[in-house]
JSON list of C-alpha atoms in Angstrom, two decimals:
[
{"chain": "A", "resi": 80, "resn": "UNK", "atom": "CA", "xyz": [-80.43, -135.65, 61.11]},
{"chain": "A", "resi": 81, "resn": "UNK", "atom": "CA", "xyz": [-79.50, -139.12, 62.31]},
{"chain": "A", "resi": 82, "resn": "UNK", "atom": "CA", "xyz": [-76.24, -139.83, 64.11]},
{"chain": "A", "resi": 83, "resn": "UNK", "atom": "CA", "xyz": [-74.95, -141.70, 61.06]},
{"chain": "A", "resi": 84, "resn": "UNK", "atom": "CA", "xyz": [-75.73, -138.74, 58.81]},
{"chain": "A", "resi": 85, "resn": "UNK", "atom": "CA", "xyz": [-74.10, -136.37, 61.27]},
{"chain": "A", "resi": 86, "resn": "UNK", "atom": "CA", "xyz": [-70.92, -138.46, 61.32]},
{"chain": "A", "resi": 87, "resn": "UNK", "atom": "CA", "xyz": [-70.90, -138.48, 57.51]},
{"chain": "A", "resi": 88, "resn": "UNK", "atom": "CA", "xyz": [-71.22, -134.69, 57.42]},
{"chain": "A", "resi": 89, "resn": "UNK", "atom": "CA", "xyz": [-68.42, -134.30, 59.95]},
{"chain": "A", "resi": 90, "resn": "UNK", "atom": "CA", "xyz": [-66.16, -136.63, 57.96]},
{"chain": "A", "resi": 91, "resn": "UNK", "atom": "CA", "xyz": [-66.83, -134.65, 54.80]},
{"chain": "A", "resi": 92, "resn": "UNK", "atom": "CA", "xyz": [-66.08, -131.40, 56.62]},
{"chain": "A", "resi": 93, "resn": "UNK", "atom": "CA", "xyz": [-62.75, -132.77, 57.87]},
{"chain": "A", "resi": 94, "resn": "UNK", "atom": "CA", "xyz": [-61.96, -133.98, 54.37]},
{"chain": "A", "resi": 95, "resn": "UNK", "atom": "CA", "xyz": [-62.67, -130.56, 52.88]},
{"chain": "A", "resi": 96, "resn": "UNK", "atom": "CA", "xyz": [-60.63, -128.83, 55.58]},
{"chain": "A", "resi": 97, "resn": "UNK", "atom": "CA", "xyz": [-57.70, -131.14, 54.91]},
{"chain": "A", "resi": 98, "resn": "UNK", "atom": "CA", "xyz": [-58.00, -130.52, 51.17]},
{"chain": "A", "resi": 99, "resn": "UNK", "atom": "CA", "xyz": [-58.11, -126.74, 51.68]},
{"chain": "A", "resi": 100, "resn": "UNK", "atom": "CA", "xyz": [-55.00, -126.92, 53.87]},
{"chain": "A", "resi": 101, "resn": "UNK", "atom": "CA", "xyz": [-53.15, -128.98, 51.26]},
{"chain": "A", "resi": 102, "resn": "UNK", "atom": "CA", "xyz": [-54.10, -126.55, 48.48]},
{"chain": "A", "resi": 103, "resn": "UNK", "atom": "CA", "xyz": [-52.87, -123.69, 50.66]},
{"chain": "A", "resi": 104, "resn": "UNK", "atom": "CA", "xyz": [-49.54, -125.49, 51.16]},
{"chain": "A", "resi": 105, "resn": "UNK", "atom": "CA", "xyz": [-49.21, -126.11, 47.43]},
{"chain": "A", "resi": 106, "resn": "UNK", "atom": "CA", "xyz": [-49.97, -122.47, 46.65]},
{"chain": "A", "resi": 107, "resn": "UNK", "atom": "CA", "xyz": [-47.06, -121.55, 48.90]},
{"chain": "A", "resi": 108, "resn": "UNK", "atom": "CA", "xyz": [-44.86, -123.91, 46.88]},
{"chain": "A", "resi": 109, "resn": "UNK", "atom": "CA", "xyz": [-45.85, -122.08, 43.67]},
{"chain": "A", "resi": 110, "resn": "UNK", "atom": "CA", "xyz": [-44.30, -118.78, 44.75]},
{"chain": "A", "resi": 111, "resn": "UNK", "atom": "CA", "xyz": [-41.20, -119.19, 42.58]},
{"chain": "A", "resi": 112, "resn": "UNK", "atom": "CA", "xyz": [-43.29, -120.39, 39.63]},
{"chain": "A", "resi": 113, "resn": "UNK", "atom": "CA", "xyz": [-45.48, -117.28, 39.99]},
{"chain": "A", "resi": 114, "resn": "UNK", "atom": "CA", "xyz": [-42.43, -115.04, 40.37]},
{"chain": "A", "resi": 115, "resn": "UNK", "atom": "CA", "xyz": [-40.72, -116.27, 37.21]},
{"chain": "A", "resi": 116, "resn": "UNK", "atom": "CA", "xyz": [-43.75, -117.35, 35.17]},
{"chain": "A", "resi": 117, "resn": "UNK", "atom": "CA", "xyz": [-43.65, -114.11, 33.18]},
{"chain": "A", "resi": 118, "resn": "UNK", "atom": "CA", "xyz": [-40.46, -115.31, 31.49]},
{"chain": "A", "resi": 119, "resn": "UNK", "atom": "CA", "xyz": [-42.27, -118.27, 29.91]},
{"chain": "A", "resi": 120, "resn": "UNK", "atom": "CA", "xyz": [-41.96, -121.99, 30.68]},
{"chain": "A", "resi": 121, "resn": "UNK", "atom": "CA", "xyz": [-40.56, -122.56, 34.18]},
{"chain": "A", "resi": 122, "resn": "UNK", "atom": "CA", "xyz": [-38.64, -125.82, 34.66]},
{"chain": "A", "resi": 123, "resn": "UNK", "atom": "CA", "xyz": [-37.71, -127.47, 37.97]},
{"chain": "A", "resi": 124, "resn": "UNK", "atom": "CA", "xyz": [-34.44, -129.44, 38.15]},
{"chain": "A", "resi": 125, "resn": "UNK", "atom": "CA", "xyz": [-33.28, -131.92, 40.78]},
{"chain": "A", "resi": 126, "resn": "UNK", "atom": "CA", "xyz": [-31.05, -134.97, 41.08]},
{"chain": "A", "resi": 127, "resn": "UNK", "atom": "CA", "xyz": [-30.82, -138.16, 43.09]},
{"chain": "A", "resi": 128, "resn": "UNK", "atom": "CA", "xyz": [-27.99, -140.59, 43.70]},
{"chain": "A", "resi": 129, "resn": "UNK", "atom": "CA", "xyz": [-24.95, -138.48, 44.51]},
{"chain": "A", "resi": 130, "resn": "UNK", "atom": "CA", "xyz": [-24.05, -140.52, 47.59]},
{"chain": "A", "resi": 131, "resn": "UNK", "atom": "CA", "xyz": [-24.48, -144.23, 46.72]},
{"chain": "A", "resi": 132, "resn": "UNK", "atom": "CA", "xyz": [-21.57, -146.60, 46.19]},
{"chain": "A", "resi": 133, "resn": "UNK", "atom": "CA", "xyz": [-23.26, -148.11, 43.14]},
{"chain": "A", "resi": 134, "resn": "UNK", "atom": "CA", "xyz": [-25.58, -147.14, 40.32]},
{"chain": "A", "resi": 135, "resn": "UNK", "atom": "CA", "xyz": [-26.01, -143.99, 38.25]},
{"chain": "A", "resi": 136, "resn": "UNK", "atom": "CA", "xyz": [-26.74, -140.43, 39.21]},
{"chain": "A", "resi": 137, "resn": "UNK", "atom": "CA", "xyz": [-30.12, -139.38, 37.81]},
{"chain": "A", "resi": 138, "resn": "UNK", "atom": "CA", "xyz": [-31.55, -135.91, 37.21]},
{"chain": "A", "resi": 139, "resn": "UNK", "atom": "CA", "xyz": [-35.13, -134.90, 36.53]},
{"chain": "A", "resi": 140, "resn": "UNK", "atom": "CA", "xyz": [-36.52, -131.84, 34.76]},
{"chain": "A", "resi": 141, "resn": "UNK", "atom": "CA", "xyz": [-40.22, -130.95, 34.91]},
{"chain": "A", "resi": 142, "resn": "UNK", "atom": "CA", "xyz": [-42.32, -128.14, 33.41]},
{"chain": "A", "resi": 143, "resn": "UNK", "atom": "CA", "xyz": [-45.79, -127.77, 34.94]},
{"chain": "A", "resi": 144, "resn": "UNK", "atom": "CA", "xyz": [-48.53, -125.52, 33.62]},
{"chain": "A", "resi": 145, "resn": "UNK", "atom": "CA", "xyz": [-49.53, -122.65, 35.96]},
{"chain": "A", "resi": 146, "resn": "UNK", "atom": "CA", "xyz": [-52.95, -124.22, 36.59]},
{"chain": "A", "resi": 147, "resn": "UNK", "atom": "CA", "xyz": [-51.65, -127.77, 37.13]},
{"chain": "A", "resi": 148, "resn": "UNK", "atom": "CA", "xyz": [-52.73, -129.25, 40.47]},
{"chain": "A", "resi": 149, "resn": "UNK", "atom": "CA", "xyz": [-50.94, -132.31, 41.79]},
{"chain": "A", "resi": 150, "resn": "UNK", "atom": "CA", "xyz": [-51.88, -132.75, 45.43]},
{"chain": "A", "resi": 151, "resn": "UNK", "atom": "CA", "xyz": [-49.21, -133.77, 47.97]},
{"chain": "A", "resi": 152, "resn": "UNK", "atom": "CA", "xyz": [-46.24, -132.85, 45.78]},
{"chain": "A", "resi": 153, "resn": "UNK", "atom": "CA", "xyz": [-43.23, -132.57, 48.06]},
{"chain": "A", "resi": 154, "resn": "UNK", "atom": "CA", "xyz": [-39.54, -133.32, 48.41]},
{"chain": "A", "resi": 155, "resn": "UNK", "atom": "CA", "xyz": [-39.25, -136.97, 47.35]},
{"chain": "A", "resi": 156, "resn": "UNK", "atom": "CA", "xyz": [-37.36, -137.81, 50.56]},
{"chain": "A", "resi": 157, "resn": "UNK", "atom": "CA", "xyz": [-40.42, -136.83, 52.61]},
{"chain": "A", "resi": 158, "resn": "UNK", "atom": "CA", "xyz": [-42.74, -139.21, 50.74]},
{"chain": "A", "resi": 159, "resn": "UNK", "atom": "CA", "xyz": [-43.32, -142.93, 51.08]},
{"chain": "A", "resi": 160, "resn": "UNK", "atom": "CA", "xyz": [-42.36, -145.19, 48.20]},
{"chain": "A", "resi": 161, "resn": "UNK", "atom": "CA", "xyz": [-46.03, -145.84, 47.45]},
{"chain": "A", "resi": 162, "resn": "UNK", "atom": "CA", "xyz": [-46.80, -142.11, 47.39]},
{"chain": "A", "resi": 163, "resn": "UNK", "atom": "CA", "xyz": [-43.84, -141.40, 45.11]},
{"chain": "A", "resi": 164, "resn": "UNK", "atom": "CA", "xyz": [-45.02, -144.05, 42.66]},
{"chain": "A", "resi": 165, "resn": "UNK", "atom": "CA", "xyz": [-48.53, -142.57, 42.54]},
{"chain": "A", "resi": 166, "resn": "UNK", "atom": "CA", "xyz": [-47.20, -139.03, 42.14]},
{"chain": "A", "resi": 167, "resn": "UNK", "atom": "CA", "xyz": [-44.77, -140.16, 39.44]},
{"chain": "A", "resi": 168, "resn": "UNK", "atom": "CA", "xyz": [-47.65, -141.41, 37.32]},
{"chain": "A", "resi": 169, "resn": "UNK", "atom": "CA", "xyz": [-49.61, -138.21, 37.90]},
{"chain": "A", "resi": 170, "resn": "UNK", "atom": "CA", "xyz": [-46.62, -136.00, 37.05]},
{"chain": "A", "resi": 171, "resn": "UNK", "atom": "CA", "xyz": [-45.93, -137.90, 33.85]},
{"chain": "A", "resi": 172, "resn": "UNK", "atom": "CA", "xyz": [-49.58, -137.56, 32.89]},
{"chain": "A", "resi": 173, "resn": "UNK", "atom": "CA", "xyz": [-50.11, -133.88, 33.76]},
{"chain": "A", "resi": 174, "resn": "UNK", "atom": "CA", "xyz": [-46.73, -132.19, 33.15]},
{"chain": "A", "resi": 175, "resn": "UNK", "atom": "CA", "xyz": [-46.21, -130.02, 30.09]},
{"chain": "A", "resi": 176, "resn": "UNK", "atom": "CA", "xyz": [-42.83, -131.73, 29.66]},
{"chain": "A", "resi": 177, "resn": "UNK", "atom": "CA", "xyz": [-40.48, -134.03, 31.56]},
{"chain": "A", "resi": 178, "resn": "UNK", "atom": "CA", "xyz": [-36.86, -134.97, 31.00]},
{"chain": "A", "resi": 179, "resn": "UNK", "atom": "CA", "xyz": [-34.51, -137.49, 32.60]},
{"chain": "A", "resi": 180, "resn": "UNK", "atom": "CA", "xyz": [-30.73, -137.58, 32.56]},
{"chain": "A", "resi": 181, "resn": "UNK", "atom": "CA", "xyz": [-28.77, -140.70, 33.60]},
{"chain": "A", "resi": 182, "resn": "UNK", "atom": "CA", "xyz": [-25.00, -140.75, 34.06]},
{"chain": "A", "resi": 183, "resn": "UNK", "atom": "CA", "xyz": [-23.26, -144.09, 34.50]},
{"chain": "A", "resi": 184, "resn": "UNK", "atom": "CA", "xyz": [-20.95, -145.13, 37.35]},
{"chain": "A", "resi": 185, "resn": "UNK", "atom": "CA", "xyz": [-18.05, -145.30, 34.89]},
{"chain": "A", "resi": 186, "resn": "UNK", "atom": "CA", "xyz": [-18.65, -141.70, 33.85]},
{"chain": "A", "resi": 187, "resn": "UNK", "atom": "CA", "xyz": [-18.90, -140.67, 37.52]},
{"chain": "A", "resi": 188, "resn": "UNK", "atom": "CA", "xyz": [-15.47, -142.22, 38.11]},
{"chain": "A", "resi": 189, "resn": "UNK", "atom": "CA", "xyz": [-14.12, -140.46, 35.04]},
{"chain": "A", "resi": 190, "resn": "UNK", "atom": "CA", "xyz": [-15.25, -136.88, 35.76]},
{"chain": "A", "resi": 191, "resn": "UNK", "atom": "CA", "xyz": [-16.24, -136.97, 39.51]},
{"chain": "A", "resi": 192, "resn": "UNK", "atom": "CA", "xyz": [-19.70, -136.94, 41.02]},
{"chain": "A", "resi": 193, "resn": "UNK", "atom": "CA", "xyz": [-20.24, -133.18, 40.95]},
{"chain": "A", "resi": 194, "resn": "UNK", "atom": "CA", "xyz": [-19.49, -132.89, 37.23]},
{"chain": "A", "resi": 195, "resn": "UNK", "atom": "CA", "xyz": [-21.53, -136.03, 36.57]},
{"chain": "A", "resi": 196, "resn": "UNK", "atom": "CA", "xyz": [-24.47, -134.45, 38.40]},
{"chain": "A", "resi": 197, "resn": "UNK", "atom": "CA", "xyz": [-24.22, -131.34, 36.23]},
{"chain": "A", "resi": 198, "resn": "UNK", "atom": "CA", "xyz": [-24.01, -133.56, 33.13]},
{"chain": "A", "resi": 199, "resn": "UNK", "atom": "CA", "xyz": [-27.15, -135.45, 34.21]},
{"chain": "A", "resi": 200, "resn": "UNK", "atom": "CA", "xyz": [-28.98, -132.15, 34.69]},
{"chain": "A", "resi": 201, "resn": "UNK", "atom": "CA", "xyz": [-27.93, -130.88, 31.25]},
{"chain": "A", "resi": 202, "resn": "UNK", "atom": "CA", "xyz": [-29.09, -134.18, 29.75]},
{"chain": "A", "resi": 203, "resn": "UNK", "atom": "CA", "xyz": [-32.45, -133.92, 31.52]},
{"chain": "A", "resi": 204, "resn": "UNK", "atom": "CA", "xyz": [-32.94, -130.40, 30.13]},
{"chain": "A", "resi": 205, "resn": "UNK", "atom": "CA", "xyz": [-32.01, -131.52, 26.61]},
{"chain": "A", "resi": 206, "resn": "UNK", "atom": "CA", "xyz": [-34.57, -134.35, 26.84]},
{"chain": "A", "resi": 207, "resn": "UNK", "atom": "CA", "xyz": [-37.47, -131.95, 27.44]},
{"chain": "A", "resi": 208, "resn": "UNK", "atom": "CA", "xyz": [-39.83, -131.61, 24.48]},
{"chain": "A", "resi": 209, "resn": "UNK", "atom": "CA", "xyz": [-40.43, -127.95, 25.43]},
{"chain": "A", "resi": 210, "resn": "UNK", "atom": "CA", "xyz": [-37.60, -125.43, 25.73]},
{"chain": "A", "resi": 211, "resn": "UNK", "atom": "CA", "xyz": [-37.75, -123.81, 29.19]},
{"chain": "A", "resi": 212, "resn": "UNK", "atom": "CA", "xyz": [-37.30, -120.07, 29.66]},
{"chain": "A", "resi": 213, "resn": "UNK", "atom": "CA", "xyz": [-36.02, -120.27, 33.23]},
{"chain": "A", "resi": 214, "resn": "UNK", "atom": "CA", "xyz": [-34.67, -123.06, 35.42]},
{"chain": "A", "resi": 215, "resn": "UNK", "atom": "CA", "xyz": [-35.42, -123.48, 39.11]},
{"chain": "A", "resi": 216, "resn": "UNK", "atom": "CA", "xyz": [-32.60, -125.62, 40.49]},
{"chain": "A", "resi": 217, "resn": "UNK", "atom": "CA", "xyz": [-32.28, -127.36, 43.82]},
{"chain": "A", "resi": 218, "resn": "UNK", "atom": "CA", "xyz": [-29.35, -125.41, 45.32]},
{"chain": "A", "resi": 219, "resn": "UNK", "atom": "CA", "xyz": [-26.94, -125.46, 42.35]},
{"chain": "A", "resi": 220, "resn": "UNK", "atom": "CA", "xyz": [-26.07, -123.40, 39.29]},
{"chain": "A", "resi": 221, "resn": "UNK", "atom": "CA", "xyz": [-25.43, -125.71, 36.33]},
{"chain": "A", "resi": 222, "resn": "UNK", "atom": "CA", "xyz": [-22.36, -124.84, 34.22]},
{"chain": "A", "resi": 223, "resn": "UNK", "atom": "CA", "xyz": [-22.57, -124.62, 30.42]},
{"chain": "A", "resi": 224, "resn": "UNK", "atom": "CA", "xyz": [-26.30, -123.84, 30.38]},
{"chain": "A", "resi": 225, "resn": "UNK", "atom": "CA", "xyz": [-27.42, -120.62, 28.71]},
{"chain": "A", "resi": 226, "resn": "UNK", "atom": "CA", "xyz": [-30.99, -120.65, 30.10]},
{"chain": "A", "resi": 227, "resn": "UNK", "atom": "CA", "xyz": [-31.40, -118.29, 33.10]},
{"chain": "A", "resi": 228, "resn": "UNK", "atom": "CA", "xyz": [-31.14, -120.22, 36.38]},
{"chain": "A", "resi": 229, "resn": "UNK", "atom": "CA", "xyz": [-32.43, -119.65, 39.90]},
{"chain": "A", "resi": 230, "resn": "UNK", "atom": "CA", "xyz": [-30.70, -121.80, 42.54]},
{"chain": "A", "resi": 231, "resn": "UNK", "atom": "CA", "xyz": [-33.00, -122.39, 45.54]},
{"chain": "A", "resi": 232, "resn": "UNK", "atom": "CA", "xyz": [-31.67, -123.87, 48.78]},
{"chain": "A", "resi": 233, "resn": "UNK", "atom": "CA", "xyz": [-33.89, -126.85, 49.75]},
{"chain": "A", "resi": 234, "resn": "UNK", "atom": "CA", "xyz": [-35.83, -126.10, 46.58]},
{"chain": "A", "resi": 235, "resn": "UNK", "atom": "CA", "xyz": [-37.44, -129.56, 46.49]},
{"chain": "A", "resi": 236, "resn": "UNK", "atom": "CA", "xyz": [-39.50, -128.49, 49.52]},
{"chain": "A", "resi": 237, "resn": "UNK", "atom": "CA", "xyz": [-40.17, -124.94, 48.27]},
{"chain": "A", "resi": 238, "resn": "UNK", "atom": "CA", "xyz": [-41.07, -125.32, 44.59]},
{"chain": "A", "resi": 239, "resn": "UNK", "atom": "CA", "xyz": [-43.68, -127.60, 42.98]},
{"chain": "A", "resi": 240, "resn": "UNK", "atom": "CA", "xyz": [-41.54, -127.91, 39.84]},
{"chain": "A", "resi": 241, "resn": "UNK", "atom": "CA", "xyz": [-38.41, -128.95, 41.72]},
{"chain": "A", "resi": 242, "resn": "UNK", "atom": "CA", "xyz": [-40.44, -131.32, 43.92]},
{"chain": "A", "resi": 243, "resn": "UNK", "atom": "CA", "xyz": [-41.86, -132.95, 40.79]},
{"chain": "A", "resi": 244, "resn": "UNK", "atom": "CA", "xyz": [-38.36, -133.24, 39.31]},
{"chain": "A", "resi": 245, "resn": "UNK", "atom": "CA", "xyz": [-37.08, -134.85, 42.53]},
{"chain": "A", "resi": 246, "resn": "UNK", "atom": "CA", "xyz": [-39.87, -137.43, 42.40]},
{"chain": "A", "resi": 247, "resn": "UNK", "atom": "CA", "xyz": [-39.39, -138.52, 38.80]},
{"chain": "A", "resi": 248, "resn": "UNK", "atom": "CA", "xyz": [-35.62, -138.71, 39.29]},
{"chain": "A", "resi": 249, "resn": "UNK", "atom": "CA", "xyz": [-35.99, -140.77, 42.50]},
{"chain": "A", "resi": 250, "resn": "UNK", "atom": "CA", "xyz": [-38.56, -143.20, 41.07]},
{"chain": "A", "resi": 251, "resn": "UNK", "atom": "CA", "xyz": [-36.57, -143.65, 37.85]},
{"chain": "A", "resi": 252, "resn": "UNK", "atom": "CA", "xyz": [-33.37, -144.44, 39.75]},
{"chain": "A", "resi": 253, "resn": "UNK", "atom": "CA", "xyz": [-35.12, -146.70, 42.27]},
{"chain": "A", "resi": 254, "resn": "UNK", "atom": "CA", "xyz": [-36.59, -148.77, 39.43]},
{"chain": "A", "resi": 255, "resn": "UNK", "atom": "CA", "xyz": [-33.13, -149.12, 37.89]},
{"chain": "A", "resi": 256, "resn": "UNK", "atom": "CA", "xyz": [-31.66, -150.33, 41.18]},
{"chain": "A", "resi": 257, "resn": "UNK", "atom": "CA", "xyz": [-34.44, -152.92, 41.57]},
{"chain": "A", "resi": 258, "resn": "UNK", "atom": "CA", "xyz": [-33.56, -154.23, 38.10]},
{"chain": "A", "resi": 259, "resn": "UNK", "atom": "CA", "xyz": [-29.86, -154.31, 39.02]},
{"chain": "A", "resi": 260, "resn": "UNK", "atom": "CA", "xyz": [-30.75, -156.52, 42.01]},
{"chain": "A", "resi": 261, "resn": "UNK", "atom": "CA", "xyz": [-31.88, -159.16, 39.48]},
{"chain": "A", "resi": 262, "resn": "UNK", "atom": "CA", "xyz": [-28.63, -158.87, 37.54]},
{"chain": "A", "resi": 263, "resn": "UNK", "atom": "CA", "xyz": [-26.29, -158.62, 40.54]},
{"chain": "A", "resi": 264, "resn": "UNK", "atom": "CA", "xyz": [-27.93, -160.45, 43.47]},
{"chain": "A", "resi": 265, "resn": "UNK", "atom": "CA", "xyz": [-26.50, -160.43, 46.97]},
{"chain": "A", "resi": 266, "resn": "UNK", "atom": "CA", "xyz": [-25.83, -156.71, 47.42]},
{"chain": "A", "resi": 267, "resn": "UNK", "atom": "CA", "xyz": [-29.37, -155.71, 48.37]},
{"chain": "A", "resi": 268, "resn": "UNK", "atom": "CA", "xyz": [-29.69, -153.12, 45.61]},
{"chain": "A", "resi": 269, "resn": "UNK", "atom": "CA", "xyz": [-33.50, -153.36, 45.61]},
{"chain": "A", "resi": 270, "resn": "UNK", "atom": "CA", "xyz": [-33.63, -152.22, 49.23]},
{"chain": "A", "resi": 271, "resn": "UNK", "atom": "CA", "xyz": [-30.51, -150.08, 49.72]},
{"chain": "A", "resi": 272, "resn": "UNK", "atom": "CA", "xyz": [-30.58, -148.52, 46.22]},
{"chain": "A", "resi": 273, "resn": "UNK", "atom": "CA", "xyz": [-26.78, -148.67, 46.10]},
{"chain": "A", "resi": 274, "resn": "UNK", "atom": "CA", "xyz": [-26.15, -146.84, 49.36]},
{"chain": "A", "resi": 275, "resn": "UNK", "atom": "CA", "xyz": [-23.63, -148.26, 51.82]},
{"chain": "A", "resi": 276, "resn": "UNK", "atom": "CA", "xyz": [-25.82, -150.46, 53.99]},
{"chain": "A", "resi": 277, "resn": "UNK", "atom": "CA", "xyz": [-24.25, -153.16, 56.16]},
{"chain": "A", "resi": 278, "resn": "UNK", "atom": "CA", "xyz": [-25.44, -155.86, 53.73]},
{"chain": "A", "resi": 279, "resn": "UNK", "atom": "CA", "xyz": [-24.02, -153.96, 50.78]},
{"chain": "A", "resi": 280, "resn": "UNK", "atom": "CA", "xyz": [-20.61, -153.42, 52.36]},
{"chain": "A", "resi": 281, "resn": "UNK", "atom": "CA", "xyz": [-20.41, -157.04, 53.54]},
{"chain": "A", "resi": 282, "resn": "UNK", "atom": "CA", "xyz": [-21.23, -158.23, 50.00]},
{"chain": "A", "resi": 283, "resn": "UNK", "atom": "CA", "xyz": [-18.61, -155.90, 48.55]},
{"chain": "A", "resi": 284, "resn": "UNK", "atom": "CA", "xyz": [-15.95, -157.44, 50.79]},
{"chain": "A", "resi": 285, "resn": "UNK", "atom": "CA", "xyz": [-17.09, -161.00, 50.08]},
{"chain": "A", "resi": 286, "resn": "UNK", "atom": "CA", "xyz": [-18.11, -160.85, 46.42]},
{"chain": "A", "resi": 287, "resn": "UNK", "atom": "CA", "xyz": [-16.14, -157.85, 45.17]},
{"chain": "A", "resi": 288, "resn": "UNK", "atom": "CA", "xyz": [-17.43, -154.97, 43.05]},
{"chain": "A", "resi": 289, "resn": "UNK", "atom": "CA", "xyz": [-19.91, -155.26, 40.19]},
{"chain": "A", "resi": 290, "resn": "UNK", "atom": "CA", "xyz": [-19.79, -153.28, 36.92]},
{"chain": "A", "resi": 291, "resn": "UNK", "atom": "CA", "xyz": [-22.21, -150.74, 38.44]},
{"chain": "A", "resi": 292, "resn": "UNK", "atom": "CA", "xyz": [-20.02, -149.90, 41.43]},
{"chain": "A", "resi": 293, "resn": "UNK", "atom": "CA", "xyz": [-18.30, -146.53, 41.50]},
{"chain": "A", "resi": 294, "resn": "UNK", "atom": "CA", "xyz": [-14.63, -147.42, 41.85]},
{"chain": "A", "resi": 295, "resn": "UNK", "atom": "CA", "xyz": [-13.77, -144.01, 43.29]},
{"chain": "A", "resi": 296, "resn": "UNK", "atom": "CA", "xyz": [-16.38, -144.52, 46.02]},
{"chain": "A", "resi": 297, "resn": "UNK", "atom": "CA", "xyz": [-15.47, -148.03, 47.20]},
{"chain": "A", "resi": 298, "resn": "UNK", "atom": "CA", "xyz": [-11.71, -147.79, 47.77]},
{"chain": "A", "resi": 299, "resn": "UNK", "atom": "CA", "xyz": [-12.14, -148.33, 51.51]},
{"chain": "A", "resi": 300, "resn": "UNK", "atom": "CA", "xyz": [-14.19, -151.51, 51.04]},
{"chain": "A", "resi": 301, "resn": "UNK", "atom": "CA", "xyz": [-12.20, -153.47, 48.45]}
]
C-alpha cells in the first residue's frame, strides 16, 4: 500500500469513527422517544423568542418516525446558523409532521410572554397534519392541552424531537427578523434578531419603537 493509499484509509477510518460516535450520541437522544413510542406519535415542542424586545415568539412542533436519522440534531443554540439552515431543510423533508405557531408582539403585550408562549405552542400543535399521542416539551407543561405531556428540563439537548422543534422554530423566527430589517432598517434586526443589543437600544432611543416592538418590554428604553 502506498503512503497516499494509507492516508486515504486512515481518513476513512476517522470518518467512520466520527460517524459511529455521532450515531451513538443520537441514540442517546432518542431515549424519551423510545420510552413513549408505545403510545403512538411522539411530538417534540420548543419555542424561541421569549427574551427579545421586538418580534414574535415562535414555537415548533415536530414528529419524527422511529427510524428517522438526522445527523447532528441538537439544541439550536449549540449550532451555527449555517448548520441550523441545513438541518431545517432536512427536518422539513424527513419529519412525519411539523407545525409552527407565531404569536405577535401585540398579543404578547396583551396576555404576557408566558401565556403567549403557551399560545404559540398550542398553535404549533394544531398546525400538525398528524395528531400526536404524547408531547415531549422543553421544560414546560402547556395549559389547555388534552394530549399527555412530558416536560423535560433542557429537553432540546436530550430529545431528538425537541431538538428538531427548536431548530425549525429558531430558523423560522430568524428569517422573519431578517425580513423585518428590510421593513424597519436601523435597529439591526437581521443580526440581533430583536434582542437588546447596543445598536438596537441606541436605535430605540433615537428612532423610537416600531410596530413589532413589545411595548411591555421596552419601557426602560423609550
